[in-house]
Amino acid sequence: MGERADVLTDWRERVLDDPDLILDDRDVMRALITANDRQMGGNIVDMRGIAMERLEDRLDRLEDTHRSVIAAAYENLSGTNQIHRAILTLLDQEDFEGFLKILGTDVAATLRVDRIRLVLESPEATDDAAPTVQKLEDVLTVVTPGFVDHYLTGGRNMPHRKITLRQIGQGGERIYGEAADWIASEALLSLDLGEGRLPALLVMGSEDPHQFRPSQGTDLLNFFTGVFERTMRRFLG
C-alpha cells in the first residue's frame, strides 16, 4: 500500500507540475470524462461533456480532411512530375520517327499507361485497309476520315471535349488491336494539327478500369496535349 501511495503521489505531483501531460492525451481525457459522467449519474446533463464530444468529433473530421488534402496534393505533384518528364522526353527527339517510337515506349512508361496510340485520319484509308508505316505500327494507327469524331462520341450527334476520360467502349479493336481484350479505361486527347489537316487523336489505354474516370481533373492532360500538338505541327510542317 505504501508503494502504491508513493506512485500516486509522484504521479499527482507530475500532473500538477505539467497539466499538459493529461490535456494532450485524448485517451486519458476521455477516460476521465467517462468516470466523471458515471459519478454524476445518468439524470444530469453534462454540457461540458457534450461539448467535449462534439469537439472530438470535429477534430476527427479535421484530421481526416487534413490527410485527404495532403494525399491529393502529393498525387497532383506526382502527376505533374510525370507529365513534365514525358514532355521533356518528347522534346529531346530530333526526327518524327524517333518522336513516335519514344511515344510508345519511354513516354508510355513514364505516364504509367499500357498503350499509347496516335490515330491519324487519311483520305487513303478505307474501312477495310489503311496505309501502313513500317516500324511505327505499334504506335500509329491510320483511319478513315470521320473516325475520330465517331470514336469520341460513339456515333452520336454531340460535341466532344478536348480531353475525354472513360472506360473503354465498343470499337477499341481498331485502335488497340489484340490489346483491346484487356484495355479497360482510356484517355482520349483530341488533336488539332493545324489548318488544312484532318483531325487526329492521341489515345492512352490502361488495363486498370479506374485509371481514367470522367470525374478526374484534366488540367495536366490539357497541358500535355498543347505541347504534343505544337510538336506535331513542327514535324508535319
PDB file of C-alpha atoms in Angstrom:
ATOM      1  CA  MET A   1       0.000   0.000   0.000  1.00  0.00           C
ATOM      2  CA  GLY A   2       2.863   2.341   0.882  1.00  0.00           C
ATOM      3  CA  GLU A   3       4.482   1.749  -2.517  1.00  0.00           C
ATOM      4  CA  ARG A   4       1.202   2.430  -4.333  1.00  0.00           C
ATOM      5  CA  ALA A   5       0.722   5.644  -2.349  1.00  0.00           C
ATOM      6  CA  ASP A   6       4.207   6.785  -3.324  1.00  0.00           C
ATOM      7  CA  VAL A   7       3.444   6.125  -7.001  1.00  0.00           C
ATOM      8  CA  LEU A   8       0.163   8.048  -6.804  1.00  0.00           C
ATOM      9  CA  THR A   9       1.839  10.924  -5.020  1.00  0.00           C
ATOM     10  CA  ASP A  10       4.585  11.071  -7.629  1.00  0.00           C
ATOM     11  CA  TRP A  11       2.018  10.917 -10.465  1.00  0.00           C
ATOM     12  CA  ARG A  12      -0.082  13.664  -8.800  1.00  0.00           C
ATOM     13  CA  GLU A  13       2.921  15.937  -8.429  1.00  0.00           C
ATOM     14  CA  ARG A  14       3.901  15.407 -12.074  1.00  0.00           C
ATOM     15  CA  VAL A  15       0.383  16.254 -13.265  1.00  0.00           C
ATOM     16  CA  LEU A  16       0.184  19.372 -11.077  1.00  0.00           C
ATOM     17  CA  ASP A  17       3.581  20.422 -12.337  1.00  0.00           C
ATOM     18  CA  ASP A  18       2.720  19.811 -16.009  1.00  0.00           C
ATOM     19  CA  PRO A  19      -1.080  19.513 -16.667  1.00  0.00           C
ATOM     20  CA  ASP A  20      -0.463  19.185 -20.399  1.00  0.00           C
ATOM     21  CA  LEU A  21       0.534  15.566 -19.748  1.00  0.00           C
ATOM     22  CA  ILE A  22      -3.164  14.893 -19.257  1.00  0.00           C
ATOM     23  CA  LEU A  23      -4.699  17.509 -21.529  1.00  0.00           C
ATOM     24  CA  ASP A  24      -2.685  16.374 -24.552  1.00  0.00           C
ATOM     25  CA  ASP A  25      -3.609  12.724 -24.114  1.00  0.00           C
ATOM     26  CA  ARG A  26      -7.041  12.203 -25.666  1.00  0.00           C
ATOM     27  CA  ASP A  27      -7.461   8.687 -24.318  1.00  0.00           C
ATOM     28  CA  VAL A  28      -6.756   9.775 -20.730  1.00  0.00           C
ATOM     29  CA  MET A  29      -9.086  12.771 -21.053  1.00  0.00           C
ATOM     30  CA  ARG A  30     -11.833  10.573 -22.437  1.00  0.00           C
ATOM     31  CA  ALA A  31     -11.424   8.120 -19.534  1.00  0.00           C
ATOM     32  CA  LEU A  32     -11.604  10.960 -17.005  1.00  0.00           C
ATOM     33  CA  ILE A  33     -14.736  12.412 -18.606  1.00  0.00           C
ATOM     34  CA  THR A  34     -16.378   8.975 -18.660  1.00  0.00           C
ATOM     35  CA  ALA A  35     -15.554   8.462 -14.976  1.00  0.00           C
ATOM     36  CA  ASN A  36     -16.942  11.921 -14.189  1.00  0.00           C
ATOM     37  CA  ASP A  37     -20.184  11.107 -16.036  1.00  0.00           C
ATOM     38  CA  ARG A  38     -20.624   7.896 -14.034  1.00  0.00           C
ATOM     39  CA  GLN A  39     -20.040   9.777 -10.797  1.00  0.00           C
ATOM     40  CA  MET A  40     -22.588  12.471 -11.703  1.00  0.00           C
ATOM     41  CA  GLY A  41     -25.275   9.936 -12.603  1.00  0.00           C
ATOM     42  CA  GLY A  42     -27.359   9.433 -15.706  1.00  0.00           C
ATOM     43  CA  ASN A  43     -30.015  12.023 -14.901  1.00  0.00           C
ATOM     44  CA  ILE A  44     -27.665  15.023 -15.073  1.00  0.00           C
ATOM     45  CA  VAL A  45     -26.908  16.604 -18.390  1.00  0.00           C
ATOM     46  CA  ASP A  46     -23.202  17.427 -18.528  1.00  0.00           C
ATOM     47  CA  MET A  47     -22.955  20.229 -21.086  1.00  0.00           C
ATOM     48  CA  ARG A  48     -19.186  20.234 -20.799  1.00  0.00           C
ATOM     49  CA  GLY A  49     -19.058  16.548 -21.680  1.00  0.00           C
ATOM     50  CA  ILE A  50     -21.341  17.075 -24.662  1.00  0.00           C
ATOM     51  CA  ALA A  51     -19.162  19.955 -25.841  1.00  0.00           C
ATOM     52  CA  MET A  52     -16.052  17.786 -25.483  1.00  0.00           C
ATOM     53  CA  GLU A  53     -17.606  15.017 -27.570  1.00  0.00           C
ATOM     54  CA  ARG A  54     -18.534  17.482 -30.291  1.00  0.00           C
ATOM     55  CA  LEU A  55     -15.047  18.964 -30.264  1.00  0.00           C
ATOM     56  CA  GLU A  56     -13.543  15.483 -30.539  1.00  0.00           C
ATOM     57  CA  ASP A  57     -15.805  14.664 -33.486  1.00  0.00           C
ATOM     58  CA  ARG A  58     -14.861  17.925 -35.167  1.00  0.00           C
ATOM     59  CA  LEU A  59     -11.170  17.261 -34.568  1.00  0.00           C
ATOM     60  CA  ASP A  60     -11.505  13.778 -36.092  1.00  0.00           C
ATOM     61  CA  ARG A  61     -13.151  15.259 -39.189  1.00  0.00           C
ATOM     62  CA  LEU A  62     -10.464  17.930 -39.474  1.00  0.00           C
ATOM     63  CA  GLU A  63      -7.727  15.306 -39.220  1.00  0.00           C
ATOM     64  CA  ASP A  64      -9.400  13.207 -41.936  1.00  0.00           C
ATOM     65  CA  THR A  65      -9.694  16.280 -44.160  1.00  0.00           C
ATOM     66  CA  HIS A  66      -6.062  17.156 -43.490  1.00  0.00           C
ATOM     67  CA  ARG A  67      -4.914  13.689 -44.528  1.00  0.00           C
ATOM     68  CA  SER A  68      -7.081  13.819 -47.659  1.00  0.00           C
ATOM     69  CA  VAL A  69      -5.693  17.227 -48.671  1.00  0.00           C
ATOM     70  CA  ILE A  70      -2.106  16.030 -48.208  1.00  0.00           C
ATOM     71  CA  ALA A  71      -2.796  12.866 -50.219  1.00  0.00           C
ATOM     72  CA  ALA A  72      -4.423  14.871 -53.037  1.00  0.00           C
ATOM     73  CA  ALA A  73      -1.540  17.365 -53.095  1.00  0.00           C
ATOM     74  CA  TYR A  74       1.015  14.563 -53.257  1.00  0.00           C
ATOM     75  CA  GLU A  75      -0.900  12.834 -56.067  1.00  0.00           C
ATOM     76  CA  ASN A  76      -1.135  16.101 -58.010  1.00  0.00           C
ATOM     77  CA  LEU A  77       2.590  16.778 -57.575  1.00  0.00           C
ATOM     78  CA  SER A  78       3.419  13.250 -58.692  1.00  0.00           C
ATOM     79  CA  GLY A  79       1.198  13.641 -61.767  1.00  0.00           C
ATOM     80  CA  THR A  80       2.800  16.988 -62.613  1.00  0.00           C
ATOM     81  CA  ASN A  81       6.271  15.469 -62.446  1.00  0.00           C
ATOM     82  CA  GLN A  82       5.201  12.602 -64.716  1.00  0.00           C
ATOM     83  CA  ILE A  83       3.795  14.966 -67.343  1.00  0.00           C
ATOM     84  CA  HIS A  84       6.898  17.162 -67.236  1.00  0.00           C
ATOM     85  CA  ARG A  85       9.244  14.185 -67.659  1.00  0.00           C
ATOM     86  CA  ALA A  86       7.166  12.849 -70.553  1.00  0.00           C
ATOM     87  CA  ILE A  87       7.190  16.217 -72.310  1.00  0.00           C
ATOM     88  CA  LEU A  88      10.947  16.638 -71.912  1.00  0.00           C
ATOM     89  CA  THR A  89      11.449  13.163 -73.390  1.00  0.00           C
ATOM     90  CA  LEU A  90       9.363  14.089 -76.440  1.00  0.00           C
ATOM     91  CA  LEU A  91      11.109  17.428 -76.916  1.00  0.00           C
ATOM     92  CA  ASP A  92      14.500  15.699 -76.986  1.00  0.00           C
ATOM     93  CA  GLN A  93      13.618  13.878 -80.237  1.00  0.00           C
ATOM     94  CA  GLU A  94      15.077  15.352 -83.409  1.00  0.00           C
ATOM     95  CA  ASP A  95      13.083  13.446 -86.035  1.00  0.00           C
ATOM     96  CA  PHE A  96       9.480  12.311 -86.431  1.00  0.00           C
ATOM     97  CA  GLU A  97      10.233   8.594 -86.386  1.00  0.00           C
ATOM     98  CA  GLY A  98      12.136   8.870 -83.107  1.00  0.00           C
ATOM     99  CA  PHE A  99       9.347  11.059 -81.718  1.00  0.00           C
ATOM    100  CA  LEU A 100       6.721   8.378 -82.388  1.00  0.00           C
ATOM    101  CA  LYS A 101       8.881   5.474 -81.227  1.00  0.00           C
ATOM    102  CA  ILE A 102       9.649   7.114 -77.894  1.00  0.00           C
ATOM    103  CA  LEU A 103       5.954   7.913 -77.503  1.00  0.00           C
ATOM    104  CA  GLY A 104       5.033   4.238 -77.352  1.00  0.00           C
ATOM    105  CA  THR A 105       7.928   3.217 -75.090  1.00  0.00           C
ATOM    106  CA  ASP A 106       9.548   5.647 -72.665  1.00  0.00           C
ATOM    107  CA  VAL A 107       6.659   8.118 -72.603  1.00  0.00           C
ATOM    108  CA  ALA A 108       4.127   5.360 -72.013  1.00  0.00           C
ATOM    109  CA  ALA A 109       6.260   4.022 -69.160  1.00  0.00           C
ATOM    110  CA  THR A 110       6.653   7.486 -67.619  1.00  0.00           C
ATOM    111  CA  LEU A 111       2.901   8.109 -67.724  1.00  0.00           C
ATOM    112  CA  ARG A 112       2.247   4.569 -66.441  1.00  0.00           C
ATOM    113  CA  VAL A 113      -0.148   3.616 -69.206  1.00  0.00           C
ATOM    114  CA  ASP A 114      -0.212   0.278 -71.005  1.00  0.00           C
ATOM    115  CA  ARG A 115      -0.760   1.592 -74.530  1.00  0.00           C
ATOM    116  CA  ILE A 116      -0.355   4.885 -76.383  1.00  0.00           C
ATOM    117  CA  ARG A 117      -1.670   5.185 -79.915  1.00  0.00           C
ATOM    118  CA  LEU A 118      -1.569   8.127 -82.283  1.00  0.00           C
ATOM    119  CA  VAL A 119      -4.636   7.988 -84.525  1.00  0.00           C
ATOM    120  CA  LEU A 120      -4.410   9.910 -87.808  1.00  0.00           C
ATOM    121  CA  GLU A 121      -7.186  10.244 -90.377  1.00  0.00           C
ATOM    122  CA  SER A 122      -6.225   9.804 -94.029  1.00  0.00           C
ATOM    123  CA  PRO A 123      -8.251  10.043 -97.274  1.00  0.00           C
ATOM    124  CA  GLU A 124      -6.310   6.994 -98.471  1.00  0.00           C
ATOM    125  CA  ALA A 125      -7.703   4.795 -95.710  1.00  0.00           C
ATOM    126  CA  THR A 126     -10.816   2.645 -96.082  1.00  0.00           C
ATOM    127  CA  ASP A 127     -12.887   0.643 -93.611  1.00  0.00           C
ATOM    128  CA  ASP A 128     -11.000  -2.499 -94.603  1.00  0.00           C
ATOM    129  CA  ALA A 129      -7.484  -1.207 -95.235  1.00  0.00           C
ATOM    130  CA  ALA A 130      -5.251   1.709 -94.406  1.00  0.00           C
ATOM    131  CA  PRO A 131      -1.749   2.853 -95.286  1.00  0.00           C
ATOM    132  CA  THR A 132       0.851   1.319 -93.017  1.00  0.00           C
ATOM    133  CA  VAL A 133       4.041   2.910 -91.831  1.00  0.00           C
ATOM    134  CA  GLN A 134       6.762   0.365 -91.262  1.00  0.00           C
ATOM    135  CA  LYS A 135       8.429   0.402 -87.830  1.00  0.00           C
ATOM    136  CA  LEU A 136       5.630   2.584 -86.448  1.00  0.00           C
ATOM    137  CA  GLU A 137       2.667   0.212 -86.460  1.00  0.00           C
ATOM    138  CA  ASP A 138       2.961  -0.283 -82.692  1.00  0.00           C
ATOM    139  CA  VAL A 139       2.100   3.342 -82.030  1.00  0.00           C
ATOM    140  CA  LEU A 140       0.483   4.748 -85.197  1.00  0.00           C
ATOM    141  CA  THR A 141      -2.995   3.940 -86.489  1.00  0.00           C
ATOM    142  CA  VAL A 142      -4.291   5.379 -89.774  1.00  0.00           C
ATOM    143  CA  VAL A 143      -8.082   5.553 -90.089  1.00  0.00           C
ATOM    144  CA  THR A 144     -10.764   6.831 -92.437  1.00  0.00           C
ATOM    145  CA  PRO A 145     -11.943  10.451 -92.285  1.00  0.00           C
ATOM    146  CA  GLY A 146     -14.629  10.864 -89.629  1.00  0.00           C
ATOM    147  CA  PHE A 147     -13.345   8.019 -87.444  1.00  0.00           C
ATOM    148  CA  VAL A 148     -12.013  10.308 -84.699  1.00  0.00           C
ATOM    149  CA  ASP A 149     -15.308  12.115 -84.164  1.00  0.00           C
ATOM    150  CA  HIS A 150     -17.240   8.839 -84.311  1.00  0.00           C
ATOM    151  CA  TYR A 151     -14.972   7.210 -81.730  1.00  0.00           C
ATOM    152  CA  LEU A 152     -15.165  10.174 -79.382  1.00  0.00           C
ATOM    153  CA  THR A 153     -18.953  10.497 -79.494  1.00  0.00           C
ATOM    154  CA  GLY A 154     -19.949   6.885 -80.087  1.00  0.00           C
ATOM    155  CA  GLY A 155     -21.693   7.924 -83.292  1.00  0.00           C
ATOM    156  CA  ARG A 156     -23.994  10.374 -81.502  1.00  0.00           C
ATOM    157  CA  ASN A 157     -24.569  13.911 -82.720  1.00  0.00           C
ATOM    158  CA  MET A 158     -22.934  15.744 -79.842  1.00  0.00           C
ATOM    159  CA  PRO A 159     -19.914  17.932 -79.215  1.00  0.00           C
ATOM    160  CA  HIS A 160     -16.877  16.370 -77.619  1.00  0.00           C
ATOM    161  CA  ARG A 161     -14.337  17.733 -75.178  1.00  0.00           C
ATOM    162  CA  LYS A 162     -10.653  18.273 -75.752  1.00  0.00           C
ATOM    163  CA  ILE A 163      -9.956  15.543 -73.189  1.00  0.00           C
ATOM    164  CA  THR A 164     -12.238  12.550 -72.662  1.00  0.00           C
ATOM    165  CA  LEU A 165     -11.679  10.085 -69.821  1.00  0.00           C
ATOM    166  CA  ARG A 166     -13.768   6.927 -69.764  1.00  0.00           C
ATOM    167  CA  GLN A 167     -13.930   3.180 -69.544  1.00  0.00           C
ATOM    168  CA  ILE A 168     -13.340   1.689 -72.950  1.00  0.00           C
ATOM    169  CA  GLY A 169     -16.389   1.168 -75.133  1.00  0.00           C
ATOM    170  CA  GLN A 170     -17.028  -0.514 -78.450  1.00  0.00           C
ATOM    171  CA  GLY A 171     -14.693  -0.140 -81.389  1.00  0.00           C
ATOM    172  CA  GLY A 172     -11.440  -0.301 -79.473  1.00  0.00           C
ATOM    173  CA  GLU A 173     -10.129  -3.113 -81.657  1.00  0.00           C
ATOM    174  CA  ARG A 174      -9.377  -0.659 -84.478  1.00  0.00           C
ATOM    175  CA  ILE A 175      -7.079   1.289 -82.169  1.00  0.00           C
ATOM    176  CA  TYR A 176      -5.662  -1.264 -79.737  1.00  0.00           C
ATOM    177  CA  GLY A 177      -5.738  -4.429 -81.853  1.00  0.00           C
ATOM    178  CA  GLU A 178      -5.459  -7.555 -79.713  1.00  0.00           C
ATOM    179  CA  ALA A 179      -4.838  -5.423 -76.621  1.00  0.00           C
ATOM    180  CA  ALA A 180      -8.487  -4.314 -76.784  1.00  0.00           C
ATOM    181  CA  ASP A 181      -9.346  -7.531 -74.912  1.00  0.00           C
ATOM    182  CA  TRP A 182      -7.724  -6.240 -71.734  1.00  0.00           C
ATOM    183  CA  ILE A 183      -7.566  -2.436 -72.042  1.00  0.00           C
ATOM    184  CA  ALA A 184     -10.266  -1.248 -69.619  1.00  0.00           C
ATOM    185  CA  SER A 185     -10.050   2.561 -69.483  1.00  0.00           C
ATOM    186  CA  GLU A 186      -8.703   5.254 -71.762  1.00  0.00           C
ATOM    187  CA  ALA A 187      -7.816   8.914 -72.075  1.00  0.00           C
ATOM    188  CA  LEU A 188      -8.653  10.449 -75.444  1.00  0.00           C
ATOM    189  CA  LEU A 189      -6.718  13.593 -76.358  1.00  0.00           C
ATOM    190  CA  SER A 190      -8.260  15.360 -79.337  1.00  0.00           C
ATOM    191  CA  LEU A 191      -5.552  16.931 -81.517  1.00  0.00           C
ATOM    192  CA  ASP A 192      -5.683  19.951 -83.799  1.00  0.00           C
ATOM    193  CA  LEU A 193      -2.747  19.611 -86.171  1.00  0.00           C
ATOM    194  CA  GLY A 194      -3.315  22.870 -87.977  1.00  0.00           C
ATOM    195  CA  GLU A 195      -5.305  24.375 -90.804  1.00  0.00           C
ATOM    196  CA  GLY A 196      -5.967  22.039 -93.719  1.00  0.00           C
ATOM    197  CA  ARG A 197      -5.205  18.869 -91.749  1.00  0.00           C
ATOM    198  CA  LEU A 198      -7.689  16.196 -90.702  1.00  0.00           C
ATOM    199  CA  PRO A 199      -8.487  15.623 -87.013  1.00  0.00           C
ATOM    200  CA  ALA A 200      -6.224  13.364 -85.000  1.00  0.00           C
ATOM    201  CA  LEU A 201      -6.375  11.625 -81.663  1.00  0.00           C
ATOM    202  CA  LEU A 202      -3.843  10.579 -79.046  1.00  0.00           C
ATOM    203  CA  VAL A 203      -5.133   7.613 -77.066  1.00  0.00           C
ATOM    204  CA  MET A 204      -3.792   6.356 -73.734  1.00  0.00           C
ATOM    205  CA  GLY A 205      -5.121   2.971 -72.666  1.00  0.00           C
ATOM    206  CA  SER A 206      -4.845   1.276 -69.286  1.00  0.00           C
ATOM    207  CA  GLU A 207      -5.588  -2.197 -68.011  1.00  0.00           C
ATOM    208  CA  ASP A 208      -6.885  -0.595 -64.808  1.00  0.00           C
ATOM    209  CA  PRO A 209     -10.591   0.286 -65.268  1.00  0.00           C
ATOM    210  CA  HIS A 210     -10.250   3.084 -62.706  1.00  0.00           C
ATOM    211  CA  GLN A 211      -7.115   4.821 -64.003  1.00  0.00           C
ATOM    212  CA  PHE A 212      -9.157   7.107 -66.262  1.00  0.00           C
ATOM    213  CA  ARG A 213     -12.546   8.266 -64.975  1.00  0.00           C
ATOM    214  CA  PRO A 214     -14.815  11.133 -66.109  1.00  0.00           C
ATOM    215  CA  SER A 215     -14.675  12.655 -62.617  1.00  0.00           C
ATOM    216  CA  GLN A 216     -10.904  13.233 -62.764  1.00  0.00           C
ATOM    217  CA  GLY A 217      -9.313  16.594 -63.481  1.00  0.00           C
ATOM    218  CA  THR A 218      -7.805  17.124 -66.934  1.00  0.00           C
ATOM    219  CA  ASP A 219      -5.573  20.193 -66.474  1.00  0.00           C
ATOM    220  CA  LEU A 220      -2.320  18.242 -66.778  1.00  0.00           C
ATOM    221  CA  LEU A 221      -3.524  16.308 -69.825  1.00  0.00           C
ATOM    222  CA  ASN A 222      -4.648  19.577 -71.431  1.00  0.00           C
ATOM    223  CA  PHE A 223      -1.135  20.923 -70.970  1.00  0.00           C
ATOM    224  CA  PHE A 224       0.390  17.730 -72.385  1.00  0.00           C
ATOM    225  CA  THR A 225      -1.982  17.910 -75.374  1.00  0.00           C
ATOM    226  CA  GLY A 226      -0.978  21.502 -76.130  1.00  0.00           C
ATOM    227  CA  VAL A 227       2.714  20.633 -76.162  1.00  0.00           C
ATOM    228  CA  PHE A 228       2.099  17.495 -78.226  1.00  0.00           C
ATOM    229  CA  GLU A 229       0.068  19.411 -80.840  1.00  0.00           C
ATOM    230  CA  ARG A 230       2.755  22.052 -81.266  1.00  0.00           C
ATOM    231  CA  THR A 231       5.473  19.446 -81.622  1.00  0.00           C
ATOM    232  CA  MET A 232       3.440  17.506 -84.196  1.00  0.00           C
ATOM    233  CA  ARG A 233       2.855  20.664 -86.225  1.00  0.00           C
ATOM    234  CA  ARG A 234       6.573  21.360 -86.232  1.00  0.00           C
ATOM    235  CA  PHE A 235       7.344  17.892 -87.619  1.00  0.00           C
ATOM    236  CA  LEU A 236       4.477  17.927 -90.118  1.00  0.00           C
ATOM    237  CA  GLY A 237       5.399  21.417 -91.324  1.00  0.00           C
TER     238      GLY A 237
END
